[in-house]
Each structure stands twice: as structure tokens, then as C-alpha cells.
Amino acid sequence: MESERRSGEVREQTMERSHQNRRGRGNHSSFSSSSQSTRTRNTKVSNFNESSSATNYATNNRSNAHDVPQWKPSRGNTSSSNTQKEKIKTDEDKEEDSSDFPRLIGTCPSMCPESERSQREQLQDLAVFERLHGNPRKTSPALAVKKFCRTISAKHMQASDVRPLPVLEDTLAYLLTLLDSTDHPFEVVHDFIFDRTRSIRQDLSMQNIVDDKSIYMYEKMVKFHVISHLKLQRCGSSPNISSVHYLNMEQLTKALTSLYNLYDANRDSSTVYRNEAEFRSLYVLLHLDSNSQPMGESLSLWFRCVPHPIIRSKEMCFARSVLRFYQMGNYVRFFSTISAEASYLQYCILELYMSKVRALSLSYINNAGYKLHPYPLVHLSKLLKMKESDLEVLCNACGLETCADEMENKLLPTKQTTFCCPKEGFQSYNFMGLEQFER
């Protein structure tokens, strides 16, 4: 009897522990469900991060949303209103840890705060464009422009050091007037505008300015980086230029990412901004080469996030056609489409690929041509949209010899075994029919 009583107590204790365990698992499941619900709600918070790719921002919004505070700006106004959105977080926010910045409204009336201007005069830290009469120790409010500073502490930030939107607009307009300056090498001009436009983006981020005016400013800054992409490519292939070219591409992708997110954050129903289609098409053109993904996300995933009016626009149709012809190796349609439809910004991105396609066409003709019938350069130059003399230089750079017939017409003999791509890289050649872009 005593053993039966003990067995009953053991069974009761076992049943009680089992009941407690089930109840504990139920509470844990409830907590997990609540956490999942919280994570789901957090995915609605917009994350604006330039360091991610142009389409990674959609993914980052889902994964990093809990790091971003909410904001409530109005369309066309930096103050709060009944139309509320989540806070946009730019690349400058991440680099400078500006998530700790207090909400600021800048009061600096000039392009450079007076305190920074005085300090840089003492340190002789003035760019050539900022020196008054060439004096490295003297500048003026009309010349000095606030430098980009990576290490900014929120507790030391003052409104007097931050420029409000009207001053930022005037500063950007001034900087862009220097872009065509011929008094200094383009690398010097680029270095100055490159740094000062980063400072403009930083001030926009600190004040959480995300209205239509900020969109137009970002469009201008993206345009600067795109034009620089072309001009730096023509400056040569020295290690220094290559480094500057890389940094420019890095900031181009970041600024472009910010611009795309600004478009989405300010969109009303199915509206599209006037220049949005062209700037969206640049993403496609930057990803023509499958081995190069400067902005991270594959095109197939990126296209899913693009509004349908943009997909159907002539700018995006052009970009998709160029992408298709490039991947097919159809050099005739590739160049004819560019000649007929490319805008200047699109051309700036595409020139990098043109020499590759031209070299590919030489490889096709050399391998597939009939040995007894050399290919006339005058005909090929028309297909490749380049001068005949430039085509001859390209043939020689690719290890192919040219000859002339009895009429002194230049010819390309086929079946040569010496074809190769230039080790020092491709030279830039003028595009026949688009001379207005050659500047």
C-alpha cells in the first residue's frame, strides 16, 4: 500500500510538471507571436540608406527598420503636417552616426560657417577656389564652402553651423558653375565639388529635408557624378585617376540610391516626377555587364520595385533595349539605338561599354570573316559610329593588322591569330553622330 501511495504521488508530480511545461511553451509561443507582430509592424518604417544598393533599400527597409526613428514631413515642406511619412535615413546618417542628431533647423547664412572659415584660414586649409586673390591664408563668404566632415558629434552640433535649404540651393548652384572651369585640371575641379556636395547632402540629412526641392538638388548632384564619370575616364588611366574614378562611382551609387528613395517617399498615388524615368534608367545602364553590380541588386529583382509608368517610359525602354543588344552581342543594333535615342546622361554611362562592344565586333569579324575578302574599314566604321582613322587605331590596339587595296582603301584581313584586348585598357573615341556630347 505504501508503494502504491508513493507511485500515485510521483504520477501527480509528473502530471503537474508536464502541465507547467505546456503552459510555459504556450507563453513562449505567445511572446514569439508578439515579437513577430512587432517585427512586421516595424517593416513599415522606411529606411533610407545610400550605402545599400538602389534596390537593396526595399530589403533594408524590412531588415533595419527598427533602427530608424519615425518622422512626419509634408510634401513640399520640411515641417510636419497631417500627411505623415516615416523618417528617411541617408548614407550620411550612417557614416556619421547621425541617427543621434537632434532635429535641427539650420541658421547659417553663408556657404561656410564663420567659425570654420576662420579656422581654415589659420590652418591654410583653403582650396584653390576659395582663396581670395590666390592667398592661401585669406578667403571670403563668397568663396568659402563648408567642407564635408565625417566625424560629427551630435552634442557639438549647432544650428549656426548648418545651412538651411535656401542657402544649400545657392551653394549647389555656385558649385556647379565651376564644373566647366578650364583654369585647373578636371581632377582638381572634381575633388572640390565632390567634397562640397557631400557636405550639402550631410546638411540635408541633418535637417531631415526630404521635399520636392531636395529631390531636384539630388538630381543635380547625381548629374554631377554622372558627367564626372565620363570626364574622369578621359583623363587617362593613372593610379590616381583610377582611385578618383572609383570614389566617384561610389558616391554616384549612393546619391542615386537616395534619389530613388526620395522619389518613392514623396510619391502621390501613381504620379511620376518629370526626370524620374531618365534617372531610373541609369540603374539599368550601370548594370549592363553581368560581372559588374555597382549597386548590389540584380536587375530582375530591381525591376519589380519600379513603378509601371516608369517601366513603360521611353527612357526605360531605351535602357532595356541597350541591355538586350549588349547581352546578345548585337553591336549594330547597340550603336544604332544609342545614336538615335540616348540622352547626354545615358551616353555618359554608356561610353565605358562602347570600346568593349567595338572590340567584340572586331573579334566577330576576325573569326567569322572570309580570309580571301578583307573587311573594308569604311563600312565597319559606320556600323561602329567612329572615324575610320580611330577604327584603325583600335584594330592595332587589339593586335590586328590592317592593309590597303590598290585604291588605298583601308581593309581588315580576317583569320588573324593575334587578336587580344589592350592590357592598358581601351582608349576613348568620338561617337559619330553625337558630336554634341563630346565636350
Tab-separated table of C-alpha atoms in Angstrom, residues 66-434:
chain	number	residue	atom	x	y	z
A	66	HIS	CA	13.747	49.084	-36.018
A	67	ASP	CA	16.891	51.259	-36.149
A	68	VAL	CA	15.113	54.198	-37.765
A	69	PRO	CA	13.083	56.826	-35.888
A	70	GLN	CA	9.817	57.952	-37.409
A	71	TRP	CA	9.304	61.325	-38.999
A	72	LYS	CA	6.373	63.349	-40.262
A	73	PRO	CA	7.324	65.808	-43.018
A	74	SER	CA	4.902	67.162	-45.577
A	75	ARG	CA	5.281	67.082	-49.325
A	76	GLY	CA	7.000	70.254	-50.414
A	77	ASN	CA	7.690	71.359	-46.837
A	78	THR	CA	10.229	70.368	-44.214
A	79	SER	CA	7.832	70.972	-41.323
A	80	SER	CA	5.378	68.387	-40.004
A	81	SER	CA	1.800	68.208	-41.297
A	82	ASN	CA	-1.208	65.918	-41.443
A	83	THR	CA	0.432	63.999	-44.288
A	84	GLN	CA	2.932	61.871	-42.395
A	85	LYS	CA	5.749	59.666	-43.560
A	86	GLU	CA	8.499	57.709	-41.834
A	87	LYS	CA	11.946	59.218	-41.462
A	88	ILE	CA	14.344	58.766	-44.330
A	89	LYS	CA	17.874	57.853	-43.355
A	90	THR	CA	20.607	58.809	-45.792
A	91	ASP	CA	24.117	57.486	-46.228
A	92	GLU	CA	25.441	60.496	-44.353
A	93	ASP	CA	23.318	59.358	-41.405
A	94	LYS	CA	25.078	56.026	-41.355
A	95	GLU	CA	28.599	57.291	-41.946
A	96	GLU	CA	28.420	59.958	-39.276
A	97	ASP	CA	26.098	58.065	-36.926
A	98	SER	CA	23.635	60.883	-37.412
A	99	SER	CA	20.773	58.856	-36.004
A	100	ASP	CA	21.744	60.651	-32.775
A	101	PHE	CA	21.429	64.095	-34.336
A	102	PRO	CA	18.806	66.340	-32.746
A	103	ARG	CA	16.207	67.769	-35.058
A	104	LEU	CA	17.868	70.861	-36.497
A	105	ILE	CA	16.810	73.886	-38.486
A	106	GLY	CA	19.977	75.460	-39.813
A	107	THR	CA	20.624	79.172	-39.407
A	108	CYS	CA	23.999	79.564	-41.167
A	109	PRO	CA	23.500	82.416	-43.681
A	110	SER	CA	26.556	81.722	-45.868
A	111	MET	CA	28.067	78.817	-47.781
A	112	CYS	CA	30.532	78.199	-44.954
A	113	PRO	CA	30.053	78.817	-41.208
A	114	GLU	CA	32.131	81.730	-39.938
A	115	SER	CA	33.881	79.606	-37.310
A	116	GLU	CA	35.009	77.042	-39.893
A	117	ARG	CA	36.084	79.784	-42.279
A	118	SER	CA	38.300	81.416	-39.644
A	119	GLN	CA	39.798	78.128	-38.541
A	120	ARG	CA	40.652	77.081	-42.086
A	121	GLU	CA	42.266	80.447	-42.767
A	122	GLN	CA	44.557	79.923	-39.770
A	123	LEU	CA	45.391	76.372	-40.896
A	124	GLN	CA	45.809	77.426	-44.547
A	125	ASP	CA	43.236	74.771	-45.391
A	126	LEU	CA	41.693	76.579	-48.357
A	127	ALA	CA	41.082	75.048	-51.772
A	128	VAL	CA	42.266	76.984	-54.796
A	129	PHE	CA	38.681	78.052	-55.498
A	130	GLU	CA	38.337	79.526	-52.004
A	131	ARG	CA	41.454	81.699	-51.892
A	132	LEU	CA	40.955	85.438	-52.072
A	133	HIS	CA	43.310	86.744	-54.793
A	134	GLY	CA	45.229	83.457	-54.556
A	135	ASN	CA	46.167	83.991	-50.895
A	136	PRO	CA	46.116	80.590	-49.080
A	137	ARG	CA	45.528	82.407	-45.774
A	138	LYS	CA	42.552	84.506	-46.854
A	139	THR	CA	39.037	83.767	-48.095
A	140	SER	CA	35.610	85.399	-48.096
A	141	PRO	CA	31.958	84.368	-47.562
A	142	ALA	CA	31.502	84.454	-51.344
A	143	LEU	CA	34.279	81.888	-51.907
A	144	ALA	CA	34.496	79.547	-48.904
A	145	VAL	CA	32.257	76.468	-48.951
A	146	LYS	CA	31.676	74.201	-45.963
A	147	LYS	CA	33.773	71.035	-46.068
A	148	PHE	CA	32.444	67.533	-45.577
A	149	CYS	CA	33.200	66.201	-42.089
A	150	ARG	CA	32.873	62.506	-41.394
A	151	THR	CA	33.221	62.687	-37.591
A	152	ILE	CA	30.413	64.911	-36.360
A	153	SER	CA	29.220	64.663	-32.782
A	154	ALA	CA	25.559	65.442	-32.174
A	155	LYS	CA	26.240	67.107	-28.841
A	156	HIS	CA	28.590	69.594	-30.557
A	157	MET	CA	26.277	70.346	-33.465
A	158	GLN	CA	24.831	73.847	-33.512
A	159	ALA	CA	22.191	75.324	-35.768
A	160	SER	CA	24.596	78.117	-36.698
A	161	ASP	CA	26.869	75.518	-38.327
A	162	VAL	CA	24.111	74.052	-40.505
A	163	ARG	CA	22.904	75.732	-43.682
A	164	PRO	CA	19.146	75.989	-44.308
A	165	LEU	CA	17.590	74.865	-47.585
A	166	PRO	CA	17.776	78.220	-49.465
A	167	VAL	CA	21.483	78.526	-48.662
A	168	LEU	CA	22.089	74.931	-49.699
A	169	GLU	CA	20.362	75.581	-53.027
A	170	ASP	CA	22.525	78.638	-53.669
A	171	THR	CA	25.653	76.746	-52.641
A	172	LEU	CA	24.919	73.895	-55.047
A	173	ALA	CA	24.223	76.334	-57.881
A	174	TYR	CA	27.577	78.023	-57.220
A	175	LEU	CA	29.479	74.725	-57.156
A	176	LEU	CA	28.013	73.562	-60.454
A	177	THR	CA	29.193	76.751	-62.173
A	178	LEU	CA	32.744	75.516	-61.526
A	179	LEU	CA	32.186	72.235	-63.366
A	180	ASP	CA	33.190	73.681	-66.758
A	181	SER	CA	36.167	75.585	-65.368
A	182	THR	CA	39.267	75.343	-67.555
A	183	ASP	CA	41.643	77.195	-65.215
A	184	HIS	CA	42.524	73.965	-63.429
A	185	PRO	CA	42.722	70.250	-64.367
A	186	PHE	CA	39.394	68.494	-64.104
A	187	GLU	CA	40.694	66.286	-61.286
A	188	VAL	CA	41.164	69.424	-59.158
A	189	VAL	CA	37.720	70.746	-60.033
A	190	HIS	CA	36.138	67.377	-59.336
A	191	ASP	CA	37.860	66.979	-55.979
A	192	PHE	CA	36.472	70.315	-54.759
A	193	ILE	CA	32.877	69.821	-55.952
A	194	PHE	CA	32.955	66.158	-54.852
A	195	ASP	CA	33.717	67.070	-51.234
A	196	ARG	CA	31.411	70.079	-51.009
A	197	THR	CA	28.378	68.286	-52.465
A	198	ARG	CA	28.820	65.571	-49.829
A	199	SER	CA	28.624	68.335	-47.247
A	200	ILE	CA	25.385	69.548	-48.834
A	201	ARG	CA	23.883	66.071	-48.603
A	202	GLN	CA	25.002	65.935	-44.984
A	203	ASP	CA	23.221	69.187	-44.114
A	204	LEU	CA	20.073	67.998	-45.890
A	205	SER	CA	20.180	64.819	-43.837
A	206	MET	CA	20.710	66.597	-40.504
A	207	GLN	CA	17.618	68.721	-41.058
A	208	ASN	CA	15.608	65.835	-42.494
A	209	ILE	CA	14.798	67.819	-45.644
A	210	VAL	CA	13.057	65.396	-47.989
A	211	ASP	CA	10.681	67.558	-50.009
A	212	ASP	CA	10.495	68.206	-53.753
A	213	LYS	CA	13.299	70.756	-53.586
A	214	SER	CA	15.626	68.184	-52.100
A	215	ILE	CA	14.751	65.844	-54.991
A	216	TYR	CA	15.775	68.469	-57.535
A	217	MET	CA	19.017	69.030	-55.623
A	218	TYR	CA	19.790	65.305	-55.581
A	219	GLU	CA	19.108	65.129	-59.317
A	220	LYS	CA	21.705	67.844	-59.891
A	221	MET	CA	24.241	66.104	-57.651
A	222	VAL	CA	23.694	62.768	-59.402
A	223	LYS	CA	24.141	64.557	-62.715
A	224	PHE	CA	27.477	65.928	-61.492
A	225	HIS	CA	28.723	62.423	-60.667
A	226	VAL	CA	27.491	61.024	-63.993
A	227	ILE	CA	29.249	63.734	-66.020
A	228	SER	CA	32.370	63.245	-63.895
A	229	HIS	CA	32.162	59.523	-64.679
A	230	LEU	CA	32.742	60.371	-68.342
A	231	LYS	CA	35.289	63.156	-67.871
A	232	LEU	CA	37.448	61.189	-65.441
A	233	GLN	CA	37.503	58.289	-67.867
A	234	ARG	CA	39.015	60.617	-70.462
A	235	CYS	CA	41.673	61.907	-68.055
A	236	GLY	CA	43.762	58.769	-68.506
A	237	SER	CA	44.371	55.540	-66.608
A	238	SER	CA	46.932	56.571	-63.980
A	239	PRO	CA	46.569	55.040	-60.492
A	240	ASN	CA	45.476	58.393	-59.084
A	241	ILE	CA	42.737	58.852	-61.701
A	242	SER	CA	41.586	55.267	-61.205
A	243	SER	CA	41.197	55.905	-57.483
A	244	VAL	CA	39.223	59.105	-58.087
A	245	HIS	CA	37.057	57.309	-60.646
A	246	TYR	CA	36.294	54.585	-58.104
A	247	LEU	CA	35.351	57.102	-55.394
A	248	ASN	CA	33.147	58.990	-57.833
A	249	MET	CA	31.301	55.804	-58.762
A	250	GLU	CA	30.843	55.016	-55.069
A	251	GLN	CA	29.204	58.390	-54.394
A	252	LEU	CA	27.193	58.152	-57.609
A	253	THR	CA	25.574	54.918	-56.465
A	254	LYS	CA	24.898	56.339	-53.001
A	255	ALA	CA	23.370	59.565	-54.293
A	256	LEU	CA	21.336	57.621	-56.850
A	257	THR	CA	20.029	55.324	-54.127
A	258	SER	CA	18.989	58.342	-52.078
A	259	LEU	CA	17.245	59.873	-55.063
A	260	TYR	CA	15.246	56.713	-55.752
A	261	ASN	CA	14.079	56.559	-52.167
A	262	LEU	CA	13.120	60.230	-52.220
A	263	TYR	CA	11.028	59.575	-55.316
A	264	ASP	CA	9.211	56.753	-53.536
A	265	ALA	CA	8.782	58.629	-50.244
A	266	ASN	CA	7.218	61.666	-51.923
A	267	ARG	CA	5.088	59.815	-54.446
A	268	ASP	CA	1.347	60.503	-54.523
A	269	SER	CA	-0.628	57.564	-55.949
A	270	SER	CA	0.782	56.905	-59.439
A	271	THR	CA	2.482	60.257	-60.044
A	272	VAL	CA	5.926	60.298	-61.607
A	273	TYR	CA	8.494	63.079	-61.393
A	274	ARG	CA	9.493	64.766	-64.633
A	275	ASN	CA	13.080	63.455	-64.684
A	276	GLU	CA	12.479	60.229	-62.779
A	277	ALA	CA	12.389	57.922	-65.810
A	278	GLU	CA	15.788	59.096	-67.039
A	279	PHE	CA	17.421	58.780	-63.620
A	280	ARG	CA	15.851	55.348	-63.098
A	281	SER	CA	17.215	54.209	-66.468
A	282	LEU	CA	20.750	54.937	-65.254
A	283	TYR	CA	20.487	51.983	-62.883
A	284	VAL	CA	19.955	49.632	-65.824
A	285	LEU	CA	22.835	51.127	-67.798
A	286	LEU	CA	25.184	50.777	-64.813
A	287	HIS	CA	24.399	47.057	-64.775
A	288	LEU	CA	24.845	46.128	-68.445
A	289	ASP	CA	27.751	43.880	-67.594
A	290	SER	CA	26.591	40.889	-65.563
A	291	ASN	CA	30.021	40.764	-63.900
A	292	SER	CA	29.549	44.281	-62.539
A	293	GLN	CA	26.911	45.048	-59.910
A	294	PRO	CA	27.906	48.504	-58.596
A	295	MET	CA	24.604	48.957	-56.789
A	296	GLY	CA	24.288	45.413	-55.491
A	297	GLU	CA	20.856	44.217	-56.605
A	298	SER	CA	20.194	42.147	-59.713
A	299	LEU	CA	18.093	43.768	-62.414
A	300	SER	CA	15.391	41.104	-62.244
A	301	LEU	CA	14.702	41.964	-58.597
A	302	TRP	CA	15.094	45.697	-59.120
A	303	PHE	CA	12.518	45.851	-61.899
A	304	ARG	CA	9.858	44.521	-59.506
A	305	CYS	CA	10.102	47.709	-57.443
A	306	VAL	CA	9.929	50.140	-60.373
A	307	PRO	CA	6.536	51.817	-60.936
A	308	HIS	CA	4.744	50.714	-64.115
A	309	PRO	CA	4.687	54.202	-65.676
A	310	ILE	CA	8.485	54.214	-65.429
A	311	ILE	CA	8.772	50.761	-66.996
A	312	ARG	CA	6.730	51.954	-69.986
A	313	SER	CA	8.619	55.248	-70.409
A	314	LYS	CA	10.778	55.816	-73.490
A	315	GLU	CA	13.870	56.273	-71.295
A	316	MET	CA	13.438	52.870	-69.672
A	317	CYS	CA	12.532	51.209	-72.973
A	318	PHE	CA	15.771	52.591	-74.396
A	319	ALA	CA	17.790	51.262	-71.461
A	320	ARG	CA	16.224	47.814	-71.708
A	321	SER	CA	16.859	47.686	-75.466
A	322	VAL	CA	20.504	48.611	-74.983
A	323	LEU	CA	20.770	45.964	-72.254
A	324	ARG	CA	19.331	43.311	-74.570
A	325	PHE	CA	21.603	44.187	-77.515
A	326	TYR	CA	24.656	44.305	-75.256
A	327	GLN	CA	23.977	40.870	-73.807
A	328	MET	CA	23.249	39.446	-77.270
A	329	GLY	CA	26.438	40.919	-78.715
A	330	ASN	CA	24.409	42.704	-81.416
A	331	TYR	CA	26.812	45.589	-81.925
A	332	VAL	CA	24.944	47.005	-84.938
A	333	ARG	CA	21.691	47.499	-83.027
A	334	PHE	CA	23.606	48.546	-79.907
A	335	PHE	CA	25.229	51.546	-81.596
A	336	SER	CA	22.288	52.471	-83.818
A	337	THR	CA	19.977	52.606	-80.785
A	338	ILE	CA	22.392	54.800	-78.835
A	339	SER	CA	22.823	57.105	-81.811
A	340	ALA	CA	19.076	57.549	-82.220
A	341	GLU	CA	17.804	57.736	-78.641
A	342	ALA	CA	20.469	58.301	-75.965
A	343	SER	CA	20.339	61.364	-73.731
A	344	TYR	CA	23.545	63.001	-72.577
A	345	LEU	CA	23.428	61.415	-69.111
A	346	GLN	CA	22.774	57.986	-70.613
A	347	TYR	CA	25.644	58.492	-73.022
A	348	CYS	CA	27.999	59.353	-70.147
A	349	ILE	CA	27.329	55.957	-68.571
A	350	LEU	CA	27.414	54.024	-71.843
A	351	GLU	CA	30.739	55.251	-73.179
A	352	LEU	CA	32.553	52.921	-70.813
A	353	TYR	CA	30.945	49.946	-72.587
A	354	MET	CA	31.373	51.195	-76.157
A	355	SER	CA	35.028	50.252	-76.545
A	356	LYS	CA	34.257	46.764	-75.235
A	357	VAL	CA	31.485	46.302	-77.794
A	358	ARG	CA	33.692	47.645	-80.585
A	359	ALA	CA	36.459	45.213	-79.637
A	360	LEU	CA	33.902	42.421	-79.566
A	361	SER	CA	32.777	43.311	-83.083
A	362	LEU	CA	36.377	43.092	-84.297
A	363	SER	CA	36.634	39.655	-82.739
A	364	TYR	CA	33.449	38.522	-84.506
A	365	ILE	CA	34.571	39.773	-87.899
A	366	ASN	CA	38.099	38.435	-87.495
A	367	ASN	CA	36.886	34.965	-86.576
A	368	ALA	CA	33.889	34.667	-88.904
A	369	GLY	CA	35.100	36.620	-91.952
A	370	TYR	CA	36.254	35.056	-95.220
A	371	LYS	CA	40.042	35.077	-95.378
A	372	LEU	CA	40.221	35.997	-99.049
A	373	HIS	CA	37.920	39.005	-98.617
A	374	PRO	CA	39.244	41.533	-96.091
A	375	TYR	CA	36.611	43.681	-94.402
A	376	PRO	CA	36.531	47.354	-95.509
A	377	LEU	CA	37.135	49.693	-92.589
A	378	VAL	CA	34.986	52.445	-94.074
A	379	HIS	CA	31.909	50.224	-93.797
A	380	LEU	CA	32.762	48.940	-90.321
A	381	SER	CA	33.423	52.464	-89.044
A	382	LYS	CA	29.862	53.450	-89.977
A	383	LEU	CA	28.456	50.474	-88.063
A	384	LEU	CA	30.565	51.247	-85.002
A	385	LYS	CA	29.877	55.012	-85.172
A	386	MET	CA	33.534	56.038	-85.202
A	387	LYS	CA	36.048	57.636	-87.537
A	388	GLU	CA	37.912	55.355	-89.891
A	389	SER	CA	41.236	56.578	-88.524
A	390	ASP	CA	40.106	55.819	-84.960
A	391	LEU	CA	38.983	52.349	-86.043
A	392	GLU	CA	42.425	51.640	-87.476
A	393	VAL	CA	43.985	52.654	-84.154
A	394	LEU	CA	41.584	50.327	-82.314
A	395	CYS	CA	42.432	47.435	-84.637
A	396	ASN	CA	46.141	47.894	-83.946
A	397	ALA	CA	45.496	48.173	-80.185
A	398	CYS	CA	43.702	44.809	-80.375
A	399	GLY	CA	46.638	43.194	-82.155
A	400	LEU	CA	45.084	43.218	-85.628
A	401	GLU	CA	46.903	44.460	-88.694
A	402	THR	CA	45.253	46.482	-91.442
A	403	CYS	CA	46.120	46.803	-95.101
A	404	ALA	CA	45.110	48.821	-98.157
A	405	ASP	CA	43.927	47.843	-101.624
A	406	GLU	CA	45.025	49.359	-104.909
A	407	MET	CA	42.570	52.238	-104.341
A	408	GLU	CA	44.142	52.980	-100.932
A	409	ASN	CA	41.004	51.812	-99.140
A	410	LYS	CA	41.774	50.513	-95.658
A	411	LEU	CA	40.930	46.848	-95.078
A	412	LEU	CA	40.885	44.456	-92.123
A	413	PRO	CA	42.257	40.998	-93.035
A	414	THR	CA	40.407	38.245	-91.165
A	415	LYS	CA	41.502	34.987	-89.504
A	416	GLN	CA	44.349	36.725	-87.701
A	417	THR	CA	45.544	34.854	-84.613
A	418	THR	CA	46.949	37.877	-82.795
A	419	PHE	CA	43.687	39.379	-81.518
A	420	CYS	CA	43.760	40.470	-77.863
A	421	CYS	CA	42.292	43.185	-75.667
A	422	PRO	CA	44.680	46.034	-74.785
A	423	LYS	CA	46.393	45.434	-71.453
A	424	GLU	CA	46.462	49.142	-70.666
A	425	GLY	CA	42.736	49.474	-71.269
A	426	PHE	CA	40.699	50.993	-74.058
A	427	GLN	CA	41.084	54.494	-75.398
A	428	SER	CA	38.044	56.747	-75.709
A	429	TYR	CA	36.881	57.506	-79.232
A	430	ASN	CA	34.416	60.064	-80.521
A	431	PHE	CA	30.929	58.815	-81.300
A	432	MET	CA	29.965	59.787	-84.837
A	433	GLY	CA	26.534	61.397	-84.899
A	434	LEU	CA	26.648	62.523	-81.278
